[in-house]
Tab-separated table of C-alpha atoms in Angstrom:
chain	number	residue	atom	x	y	z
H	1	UNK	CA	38.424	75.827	36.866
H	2	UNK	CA	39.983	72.577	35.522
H	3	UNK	CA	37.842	69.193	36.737
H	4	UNK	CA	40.036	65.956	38.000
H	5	UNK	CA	39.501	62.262	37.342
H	6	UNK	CA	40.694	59.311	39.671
H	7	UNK	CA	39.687	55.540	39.003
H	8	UNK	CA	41.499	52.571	40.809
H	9	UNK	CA	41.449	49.518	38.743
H	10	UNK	CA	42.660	45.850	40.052
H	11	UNK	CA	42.767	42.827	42.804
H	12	UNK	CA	44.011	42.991	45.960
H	13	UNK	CA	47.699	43.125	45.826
H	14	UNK	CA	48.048	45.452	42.438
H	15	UNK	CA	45.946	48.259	40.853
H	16	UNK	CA	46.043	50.466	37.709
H	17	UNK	CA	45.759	53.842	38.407
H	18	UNK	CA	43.915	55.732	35.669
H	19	UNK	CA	43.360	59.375	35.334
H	20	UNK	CA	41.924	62.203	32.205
H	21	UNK	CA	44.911	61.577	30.346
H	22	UNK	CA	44.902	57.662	30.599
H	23	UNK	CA	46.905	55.622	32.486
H	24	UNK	CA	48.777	57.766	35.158
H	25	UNK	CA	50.285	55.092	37.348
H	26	UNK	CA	50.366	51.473	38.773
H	27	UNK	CA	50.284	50.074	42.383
H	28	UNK	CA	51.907	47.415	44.107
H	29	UNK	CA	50.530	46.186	47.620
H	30	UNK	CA	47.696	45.781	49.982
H	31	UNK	CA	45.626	49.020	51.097
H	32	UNK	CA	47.074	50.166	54.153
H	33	UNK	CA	50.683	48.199	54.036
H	34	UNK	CA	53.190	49.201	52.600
H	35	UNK	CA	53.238	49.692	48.631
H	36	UNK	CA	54.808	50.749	45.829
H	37	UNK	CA	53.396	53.572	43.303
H	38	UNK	CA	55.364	53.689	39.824
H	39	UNK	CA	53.836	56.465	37.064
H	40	UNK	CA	54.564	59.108	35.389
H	41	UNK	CA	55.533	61.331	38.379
H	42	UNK	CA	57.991	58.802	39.122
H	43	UNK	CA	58.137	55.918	42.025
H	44	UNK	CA	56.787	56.661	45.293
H	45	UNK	CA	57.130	54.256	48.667
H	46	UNK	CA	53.834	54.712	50.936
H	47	UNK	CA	52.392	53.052	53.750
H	48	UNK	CA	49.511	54.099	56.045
H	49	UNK	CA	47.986	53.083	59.191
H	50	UNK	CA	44.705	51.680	59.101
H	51	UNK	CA	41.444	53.790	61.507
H	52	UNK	CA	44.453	56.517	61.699
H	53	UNK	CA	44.886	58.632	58.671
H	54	UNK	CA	48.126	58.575	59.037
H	55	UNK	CA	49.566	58.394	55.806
H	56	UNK	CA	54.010	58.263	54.411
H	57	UNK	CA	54.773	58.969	51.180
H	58	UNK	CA	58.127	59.043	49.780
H	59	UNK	CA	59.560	59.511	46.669
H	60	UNK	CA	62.791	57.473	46.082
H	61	UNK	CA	63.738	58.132	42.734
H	62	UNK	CA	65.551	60.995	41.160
H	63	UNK	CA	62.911	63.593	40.001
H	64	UNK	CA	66.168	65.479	37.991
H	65	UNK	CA	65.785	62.286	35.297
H	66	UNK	CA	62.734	62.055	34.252
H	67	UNK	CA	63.392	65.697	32.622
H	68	UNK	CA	64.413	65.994	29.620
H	69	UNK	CA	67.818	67.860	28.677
H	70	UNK	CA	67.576	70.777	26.707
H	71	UNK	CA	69.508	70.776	23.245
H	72	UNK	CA	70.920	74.398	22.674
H	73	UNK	CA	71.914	74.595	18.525
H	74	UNK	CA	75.821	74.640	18.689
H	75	UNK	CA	77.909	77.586	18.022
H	76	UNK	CA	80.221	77.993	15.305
H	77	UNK	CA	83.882	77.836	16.935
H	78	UNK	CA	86.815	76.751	15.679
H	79	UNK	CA	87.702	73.232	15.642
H	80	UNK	CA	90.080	72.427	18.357
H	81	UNK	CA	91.880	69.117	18.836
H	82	UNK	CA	92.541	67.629	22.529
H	83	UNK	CA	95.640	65.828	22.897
H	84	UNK	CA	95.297	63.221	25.316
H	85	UNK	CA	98.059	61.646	27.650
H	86	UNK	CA	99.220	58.555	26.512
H	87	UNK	CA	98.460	56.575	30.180
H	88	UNK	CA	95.061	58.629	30.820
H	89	UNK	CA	91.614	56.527	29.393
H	90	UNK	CA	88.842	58.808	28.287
H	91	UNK	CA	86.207	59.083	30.793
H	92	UNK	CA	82.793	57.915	30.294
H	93	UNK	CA	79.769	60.232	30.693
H	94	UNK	CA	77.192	59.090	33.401
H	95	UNK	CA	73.609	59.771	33.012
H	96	UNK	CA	72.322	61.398	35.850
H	97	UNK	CA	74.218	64.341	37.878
H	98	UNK	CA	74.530	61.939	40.893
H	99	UNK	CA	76.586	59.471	39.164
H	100	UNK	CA	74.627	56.245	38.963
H	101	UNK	CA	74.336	54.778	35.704
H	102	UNK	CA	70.024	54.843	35.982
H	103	UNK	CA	67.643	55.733	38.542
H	104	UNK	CA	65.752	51.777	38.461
H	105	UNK	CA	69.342	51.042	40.734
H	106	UNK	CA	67.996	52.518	43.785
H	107	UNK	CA	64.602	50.096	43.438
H	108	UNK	CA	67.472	47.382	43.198
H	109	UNK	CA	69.555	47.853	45.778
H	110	UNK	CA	67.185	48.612	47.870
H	111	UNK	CA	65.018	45.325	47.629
H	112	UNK	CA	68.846	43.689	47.958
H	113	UNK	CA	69.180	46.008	51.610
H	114	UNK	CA	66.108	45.579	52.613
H	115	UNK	CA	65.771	41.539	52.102
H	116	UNK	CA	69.713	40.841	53.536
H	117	UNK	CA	68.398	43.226	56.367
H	118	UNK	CA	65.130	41.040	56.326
H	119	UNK	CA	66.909	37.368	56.286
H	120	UNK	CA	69.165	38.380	58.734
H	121	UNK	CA	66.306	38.987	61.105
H	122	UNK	CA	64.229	36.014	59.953
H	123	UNK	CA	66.168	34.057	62.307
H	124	UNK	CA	65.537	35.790	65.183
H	125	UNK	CA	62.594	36.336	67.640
H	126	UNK	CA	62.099	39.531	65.891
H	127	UNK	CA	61.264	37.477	62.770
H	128	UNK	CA	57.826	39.592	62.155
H	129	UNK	CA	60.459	42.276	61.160
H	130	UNK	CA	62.027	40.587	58.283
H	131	UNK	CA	59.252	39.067	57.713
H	132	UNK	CA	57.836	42.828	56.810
H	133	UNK	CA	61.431	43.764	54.972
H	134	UNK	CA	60.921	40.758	52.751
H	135	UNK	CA	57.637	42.392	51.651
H	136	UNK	CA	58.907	45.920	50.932
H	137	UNK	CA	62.212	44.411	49.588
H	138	UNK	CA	59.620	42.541	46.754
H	139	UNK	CA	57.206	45.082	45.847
H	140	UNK	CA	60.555	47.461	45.397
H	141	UNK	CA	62.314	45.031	43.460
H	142	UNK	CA	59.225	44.480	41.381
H	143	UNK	CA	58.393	47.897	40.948
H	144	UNK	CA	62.447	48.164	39.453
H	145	UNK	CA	61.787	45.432	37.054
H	146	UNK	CA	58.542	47.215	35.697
H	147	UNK	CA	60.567	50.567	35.644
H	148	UNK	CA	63.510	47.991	33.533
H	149	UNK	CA	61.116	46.595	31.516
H	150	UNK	CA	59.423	49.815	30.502
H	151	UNK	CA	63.051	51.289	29.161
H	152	UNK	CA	63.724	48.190	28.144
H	153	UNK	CA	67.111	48.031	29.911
H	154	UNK	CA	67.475	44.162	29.371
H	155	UNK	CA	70.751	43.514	30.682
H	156	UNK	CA	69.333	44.899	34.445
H	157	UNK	CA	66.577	42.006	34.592
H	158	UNK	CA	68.779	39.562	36.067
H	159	UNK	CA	69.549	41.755	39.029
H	160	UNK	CA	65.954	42.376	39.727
H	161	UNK	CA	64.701	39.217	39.613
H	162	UNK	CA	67.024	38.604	41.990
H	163	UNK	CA	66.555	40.867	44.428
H	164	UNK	CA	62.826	39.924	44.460
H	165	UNK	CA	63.995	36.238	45.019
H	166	UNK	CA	65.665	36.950	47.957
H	167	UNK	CA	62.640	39.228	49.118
H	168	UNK	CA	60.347	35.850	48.983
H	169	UNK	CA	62.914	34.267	50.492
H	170	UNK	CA	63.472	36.747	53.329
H	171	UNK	CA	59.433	37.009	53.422
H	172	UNK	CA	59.257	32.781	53.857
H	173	UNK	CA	61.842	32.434	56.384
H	174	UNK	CA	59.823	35.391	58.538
H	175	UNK	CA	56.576	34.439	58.190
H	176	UNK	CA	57.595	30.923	59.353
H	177	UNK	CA	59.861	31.523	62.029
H	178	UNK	CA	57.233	34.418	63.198
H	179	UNK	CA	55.858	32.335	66.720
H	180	UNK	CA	52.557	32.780	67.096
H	181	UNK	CA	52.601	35.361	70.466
H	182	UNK	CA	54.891	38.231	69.562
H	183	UNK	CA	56.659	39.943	72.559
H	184	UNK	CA	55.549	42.927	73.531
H	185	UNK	CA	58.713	44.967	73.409
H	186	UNK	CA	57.127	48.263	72.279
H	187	UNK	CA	53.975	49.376	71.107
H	188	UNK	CA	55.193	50.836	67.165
H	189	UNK	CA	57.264	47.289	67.171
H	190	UNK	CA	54.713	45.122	67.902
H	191	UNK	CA	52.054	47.082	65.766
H	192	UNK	CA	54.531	46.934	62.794
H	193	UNK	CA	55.370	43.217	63.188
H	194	UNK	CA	51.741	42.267	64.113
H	195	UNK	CA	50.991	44.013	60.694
H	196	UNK	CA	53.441	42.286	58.716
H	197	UNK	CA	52.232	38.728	59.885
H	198	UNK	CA	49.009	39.074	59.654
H	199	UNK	CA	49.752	40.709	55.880
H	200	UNK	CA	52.486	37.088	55.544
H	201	UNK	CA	49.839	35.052	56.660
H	202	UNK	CA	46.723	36.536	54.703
H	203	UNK	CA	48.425	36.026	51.539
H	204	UNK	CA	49.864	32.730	52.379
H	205	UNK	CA	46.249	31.885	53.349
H	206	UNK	CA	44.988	33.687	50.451
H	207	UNK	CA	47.592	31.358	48.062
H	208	UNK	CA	46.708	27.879	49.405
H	209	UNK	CA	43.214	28.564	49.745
H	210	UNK	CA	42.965	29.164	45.826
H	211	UNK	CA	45.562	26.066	45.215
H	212	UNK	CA	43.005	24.028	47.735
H	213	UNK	CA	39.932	25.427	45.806
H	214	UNK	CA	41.712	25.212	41.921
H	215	UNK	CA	42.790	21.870	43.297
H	216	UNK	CA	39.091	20.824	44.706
H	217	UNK	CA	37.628	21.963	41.686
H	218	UNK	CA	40.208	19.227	39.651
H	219	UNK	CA	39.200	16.824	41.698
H	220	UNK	CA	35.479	17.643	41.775
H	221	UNK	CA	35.384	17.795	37.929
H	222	UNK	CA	37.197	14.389	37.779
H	223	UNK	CA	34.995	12.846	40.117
H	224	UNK	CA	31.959	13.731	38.326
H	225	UNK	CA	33.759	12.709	34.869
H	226	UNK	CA	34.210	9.149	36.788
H	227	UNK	CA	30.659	8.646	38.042
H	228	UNK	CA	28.943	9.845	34.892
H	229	UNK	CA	31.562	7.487	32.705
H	230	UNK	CA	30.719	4.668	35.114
H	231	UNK	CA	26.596	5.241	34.679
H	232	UNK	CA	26.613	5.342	30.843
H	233	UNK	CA	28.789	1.781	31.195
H	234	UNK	CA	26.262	0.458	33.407
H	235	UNK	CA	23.040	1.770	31.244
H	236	UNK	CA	24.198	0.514	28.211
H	237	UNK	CA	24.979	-2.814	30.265
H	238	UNK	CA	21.308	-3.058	31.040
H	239	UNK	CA	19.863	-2.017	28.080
H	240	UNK	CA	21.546	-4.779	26.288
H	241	UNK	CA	20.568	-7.189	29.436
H	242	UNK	CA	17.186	-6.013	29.373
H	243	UNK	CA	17.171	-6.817	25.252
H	244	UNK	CA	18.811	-10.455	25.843
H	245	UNK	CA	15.951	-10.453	28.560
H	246	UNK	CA	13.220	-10.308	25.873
H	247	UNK	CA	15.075	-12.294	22.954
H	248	UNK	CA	15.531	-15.146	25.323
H	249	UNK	CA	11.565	-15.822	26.123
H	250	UNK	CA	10.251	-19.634	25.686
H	251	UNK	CA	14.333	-20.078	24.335
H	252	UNK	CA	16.197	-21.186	27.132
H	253	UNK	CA	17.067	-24.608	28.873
H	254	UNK	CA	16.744	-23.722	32.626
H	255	UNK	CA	14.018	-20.381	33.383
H	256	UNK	CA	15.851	-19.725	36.279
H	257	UNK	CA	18.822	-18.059	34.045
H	258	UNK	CA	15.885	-15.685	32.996
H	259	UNK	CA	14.655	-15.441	36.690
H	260	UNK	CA	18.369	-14.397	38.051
H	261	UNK	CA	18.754	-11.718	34.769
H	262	UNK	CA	15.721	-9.866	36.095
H	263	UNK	CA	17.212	-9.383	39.849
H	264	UNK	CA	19.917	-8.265	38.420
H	265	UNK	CA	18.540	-5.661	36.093
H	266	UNK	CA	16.407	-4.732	39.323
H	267	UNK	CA	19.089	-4.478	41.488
H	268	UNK	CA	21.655	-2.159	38.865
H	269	UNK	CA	18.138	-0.065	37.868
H	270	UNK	CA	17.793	0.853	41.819
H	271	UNK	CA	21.750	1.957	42.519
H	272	UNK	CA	21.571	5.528	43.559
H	273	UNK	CA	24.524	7.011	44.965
H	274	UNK	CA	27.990	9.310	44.446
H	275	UNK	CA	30.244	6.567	44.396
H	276	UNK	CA	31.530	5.563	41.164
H	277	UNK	CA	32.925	2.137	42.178
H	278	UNK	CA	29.461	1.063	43.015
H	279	UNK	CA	27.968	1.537	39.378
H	280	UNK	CA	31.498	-0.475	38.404
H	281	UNK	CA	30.831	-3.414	40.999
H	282	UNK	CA	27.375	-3.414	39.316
H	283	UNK	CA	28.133	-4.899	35.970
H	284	UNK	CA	29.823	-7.712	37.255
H	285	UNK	CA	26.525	-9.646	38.347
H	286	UNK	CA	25.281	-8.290	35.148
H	287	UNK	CA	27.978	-9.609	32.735
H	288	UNK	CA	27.479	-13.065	35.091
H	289	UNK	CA	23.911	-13.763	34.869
H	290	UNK	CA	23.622	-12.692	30.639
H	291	UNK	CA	26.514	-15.341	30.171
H	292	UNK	CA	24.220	-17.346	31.597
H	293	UNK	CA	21.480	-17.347	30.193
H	294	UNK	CA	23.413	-17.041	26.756
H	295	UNK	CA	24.554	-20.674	27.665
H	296	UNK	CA	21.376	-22.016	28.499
H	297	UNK	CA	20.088	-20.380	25.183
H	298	UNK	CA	22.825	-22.327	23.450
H	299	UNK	CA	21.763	-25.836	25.355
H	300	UNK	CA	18.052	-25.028	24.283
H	301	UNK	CA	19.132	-24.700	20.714
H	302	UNK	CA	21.026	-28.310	21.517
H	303	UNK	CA	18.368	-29.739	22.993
H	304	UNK	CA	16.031	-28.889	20.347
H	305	UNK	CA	17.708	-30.313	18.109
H	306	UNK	CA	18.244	-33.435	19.357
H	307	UNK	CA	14.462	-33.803	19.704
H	308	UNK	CA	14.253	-32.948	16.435
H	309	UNK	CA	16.934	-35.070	15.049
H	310	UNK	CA	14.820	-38.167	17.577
H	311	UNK	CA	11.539	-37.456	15.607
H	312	UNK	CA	13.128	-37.112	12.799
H	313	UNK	CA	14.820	-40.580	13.231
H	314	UNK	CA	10.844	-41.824	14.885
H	315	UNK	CA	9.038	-40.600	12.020
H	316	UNK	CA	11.461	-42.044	9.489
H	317	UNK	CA	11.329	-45.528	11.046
H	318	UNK	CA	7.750	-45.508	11.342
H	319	UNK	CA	7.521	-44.666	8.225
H	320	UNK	CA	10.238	-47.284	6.957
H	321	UNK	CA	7.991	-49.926	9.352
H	322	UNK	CA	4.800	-49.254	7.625
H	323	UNK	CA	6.310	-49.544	3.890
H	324	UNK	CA	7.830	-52.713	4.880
H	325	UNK	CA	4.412	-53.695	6.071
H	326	UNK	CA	2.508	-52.653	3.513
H	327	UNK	CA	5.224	-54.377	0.911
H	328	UNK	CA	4.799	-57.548	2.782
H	329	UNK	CA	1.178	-57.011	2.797
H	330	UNK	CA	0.916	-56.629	-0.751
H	331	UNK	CA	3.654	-59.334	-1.447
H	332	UNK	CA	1.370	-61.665	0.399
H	333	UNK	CA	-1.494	-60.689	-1.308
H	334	UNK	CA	0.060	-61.170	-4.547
H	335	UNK	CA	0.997	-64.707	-3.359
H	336	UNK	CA	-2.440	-65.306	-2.741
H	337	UNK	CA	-3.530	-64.020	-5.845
H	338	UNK	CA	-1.172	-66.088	-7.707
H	339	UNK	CA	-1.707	-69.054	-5.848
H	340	UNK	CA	-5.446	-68.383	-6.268
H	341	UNK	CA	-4.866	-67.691	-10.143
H	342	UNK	CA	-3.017	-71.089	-10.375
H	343	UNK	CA	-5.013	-72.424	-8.638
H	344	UNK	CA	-7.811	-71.786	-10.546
H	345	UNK	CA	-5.295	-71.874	-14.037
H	346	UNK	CA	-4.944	-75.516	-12.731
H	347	UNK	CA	-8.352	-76.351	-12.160
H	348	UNK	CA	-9.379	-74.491	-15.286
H	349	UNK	CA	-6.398	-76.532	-16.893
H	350	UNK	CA	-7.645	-80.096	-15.391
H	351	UNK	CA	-11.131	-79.369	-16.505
H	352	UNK	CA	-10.485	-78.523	-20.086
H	353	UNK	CA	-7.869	-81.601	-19.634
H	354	UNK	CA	-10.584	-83.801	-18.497
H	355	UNK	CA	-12.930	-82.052	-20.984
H	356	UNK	CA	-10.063	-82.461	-24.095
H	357	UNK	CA	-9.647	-86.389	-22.837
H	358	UNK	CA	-13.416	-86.660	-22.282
H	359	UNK	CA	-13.824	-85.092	-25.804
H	360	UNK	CA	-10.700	-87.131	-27.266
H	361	UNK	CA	-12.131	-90.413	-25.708
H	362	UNK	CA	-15.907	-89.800	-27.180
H	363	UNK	CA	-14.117	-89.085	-30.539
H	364	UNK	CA	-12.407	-91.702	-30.429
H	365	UNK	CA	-15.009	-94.335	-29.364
H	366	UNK	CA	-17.095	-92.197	-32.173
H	367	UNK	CA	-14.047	-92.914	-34.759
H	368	UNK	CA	-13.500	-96.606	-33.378
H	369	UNK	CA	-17.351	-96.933	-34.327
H	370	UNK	CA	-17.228	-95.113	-37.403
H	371	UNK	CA	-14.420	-97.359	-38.422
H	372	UNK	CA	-15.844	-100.309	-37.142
H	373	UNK	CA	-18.514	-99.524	-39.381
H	374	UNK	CA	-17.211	-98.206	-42.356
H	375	UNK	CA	-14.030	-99.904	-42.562
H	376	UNK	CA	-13.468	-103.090	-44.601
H	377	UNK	CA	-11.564	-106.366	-44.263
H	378	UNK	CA	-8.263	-107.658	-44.523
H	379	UNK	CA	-6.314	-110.786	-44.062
H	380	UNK	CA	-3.163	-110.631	-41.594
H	381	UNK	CA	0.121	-110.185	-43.176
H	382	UNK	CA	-0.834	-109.359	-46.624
H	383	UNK	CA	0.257	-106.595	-48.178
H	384	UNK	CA	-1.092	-102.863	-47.305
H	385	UNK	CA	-0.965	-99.211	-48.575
H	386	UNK	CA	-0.985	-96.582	-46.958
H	387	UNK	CA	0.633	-97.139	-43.708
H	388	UNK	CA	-1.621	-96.763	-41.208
H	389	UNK	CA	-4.415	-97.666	-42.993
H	390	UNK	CA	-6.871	-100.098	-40.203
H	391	UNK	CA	-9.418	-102.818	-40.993
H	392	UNK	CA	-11.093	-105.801	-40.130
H	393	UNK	CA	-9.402	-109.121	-39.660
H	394	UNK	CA	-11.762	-111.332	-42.146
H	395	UNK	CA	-10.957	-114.376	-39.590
H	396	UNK	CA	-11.768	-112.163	-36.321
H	397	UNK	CA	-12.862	-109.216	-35.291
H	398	UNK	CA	-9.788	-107.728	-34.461
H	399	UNK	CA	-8.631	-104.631	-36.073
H	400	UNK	CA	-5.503	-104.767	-38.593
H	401	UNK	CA	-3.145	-101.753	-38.379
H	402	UNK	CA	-1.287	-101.039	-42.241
H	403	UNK	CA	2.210	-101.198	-40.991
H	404	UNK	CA	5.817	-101.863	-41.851
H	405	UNK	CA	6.899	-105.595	-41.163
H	406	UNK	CA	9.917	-107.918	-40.761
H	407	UNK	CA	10.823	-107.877	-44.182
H	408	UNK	CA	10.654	-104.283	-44.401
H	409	UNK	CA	7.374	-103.624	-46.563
H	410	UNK	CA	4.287	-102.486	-45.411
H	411	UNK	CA	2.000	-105.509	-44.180
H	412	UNK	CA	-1.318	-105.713	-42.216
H	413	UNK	CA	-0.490	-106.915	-38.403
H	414	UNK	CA	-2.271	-107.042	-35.142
């Protein structure tokens, strides 16, 4: 007894049929509306009614082409040659015994019946029906495209993309001209078109709630790219407050600068919240109160040295002050010195003056003696030698001086 193996593979709207042998087949559509099944045992239209098991299943392609034909060897006949009409075109062979070039058309045209059928009731108050036509009409004229694609008949693709254009088309002008109470006309109408919204509107739903969620998700991810971009600014901005914070200790001209940097850090440290713009409004006061206590470092550096160019100029005079005074100091007392020196150079002087005349006058009372004593006598204008010879008058006692007289030879005279 042989075994059998079954396996469904796939989302909601297409599966991959698998089986012992591999692949066996793919589907198009929901469970329980109307699909598509294209394999190897051709294409099959189904649809089923859900709680029922009811269940339609209908092949629509032609089970005579998937065969293969079989080649008999030819016999040897004669050679025969067909003489044509002049007027009369050769005919051209068709694939199939039912004349149609392939047996994808019938997927085609009927996704092109079935959405015309569709958009023509789209505008109606039986919209739910086209609505539903639009929906067969695409998963047929998909199912033809795969069935194309697979023997790669490329000039066909045009065709069935466009009848599955039309089918979204038919399906869109349904589903939104569908009202929202359907009239209750007959029970298999109204079960049929109640199906077909509710399929138009679950996958409509089913589309924009992924576009809202892929969508949310961009945002999302942006918005946390923003606020973690806008904390890194504003940490770095108070790291490099908090290190102009410590640099600018005992260095600026106004503390309050200093005083107004700390609230600030303190007020940036405590932001919590989701809001990006907040941590961006942040660095402002930040950016403020560092420029200013950048310029009262500047005005400290200023200030200090002006006081230190004053000092500078202070100490210098001082200094300048107390050389002069201590030049004029010892100019003075080298005035006094001098004056004492000559001073005393003058008294020393008039002493040994007084002491030379003193000295002078003994020796020359002592010589005016000794002369007086020793010298002899002479008689007034006789002749003398030497000149300046002295001696006694012999007629007085005045002293006679050897010197040169009137007639130009040396003489004694008074």
């Amino acid at each position: 007894m042989g075994w059998r193996f079954r396996k469904s593979i796939g989302g909601k709207y297409f599966r991959v049929n698998l089986g012992k042998h591999g692949v066996t087949s793919a589907t198009f559509g929901k469970r329980g509306m109307p699909h598509v099944t294209v394999g190897k045992g051709g294409t099959r239209v189904g649809a089923s009614v859900p709680g029922t098991g009811l269940y339609y299943s209908q092949r629509i392609d032609n089970a005579t082409t998937t065969q293969l034909p079989i080649i008999t060897p030819p016999q040897q006949t004669p050679v025969q040659t067909a003489v044509l009409p002049p007027n009369v075109p050769p005919t051209q062979p068709s694939t199939s015994p039912d004349g149609h070039k392939s047996p994808w058309s019938k997927l085609v045209i009927a996704s092109f019946i079935l959405g015309l059928i569709g958009l023509a009731f789209s505008f109606t108050p039986a919209a739910a029906v086209g609505a539903l036509a639009g929906v067969i009409g695409f998963f047929l004229g998909l199912a033809g495209l795969v069935v194309i694609a697979i023997r790669k008949r490329r000039r066909s693709l045009l065709t069935a993309s466009l009848s599955i254009l039309l089918s979204l088309i038919t399906f869109i002008a349904g589903a939104a001209n569908t009202p929202e109470t359907t009239p209750t006309a007959s029970p298999s109408v109204s079960t049929s078109s109640d199906t077909a919204s509710q399929s138009a509107k679950t996958a409509a739903s089913a589309t924009a709630s992924a576009s809202r969620a892929a969508e949310a998700k961009k945002q999302a991810d942006e918005a946390a790219a923003k606020l973690a971009d806008a904390k890194a600014k504003l940490t770095d901005k108070i790291n490099d407050a908090r290190t102009l914070l410590d640099s600018s200790n005992n260095n600026v001209a106004d503390l309050q600068t200093r005083v107004a940097l700390t609230d600030a850090i303190d007020a940036a440290s405590a932001i919590n919240s989701a809001d990006p713009q907040i941590y961006t409004d942040a660095v402002t006061p930040l950016e403020q109160t560092m420029d200013a206590v950048n310029a009262s470092v500047e005005q400290k550096k200023q200030d200090d040295a002006a006081a230190a160019a004053q000092k500078a100029a202070e100490q210098q005079a001082a200094a300048k002050k107390a050389a002069d005074a201590a030049a004029a100091k010892q100019a003075a007392d080298a005035a006094a010195a001098k004056q004492a020196a000559d001073a005393a150079a003058a008294k020393k002087a008039s002493e040994q003056k007084a002491a030379a005349d003193a000295a002078a006058a003994q020796k020359a009372q002592q010589q005016q003696q000794q002369n007086q004593n020793s010298m002899g006598t002479a008689h007034g204008g006789a002749f003398c030698s030497p000149e300046g010879a002295q001696a006694r008058s012999d007629r007085s006692s005045n002293i006679l001086t050897c010197r040169v007289a009137a007639d130009g030879r040396l003489r004694w005279k008074l």
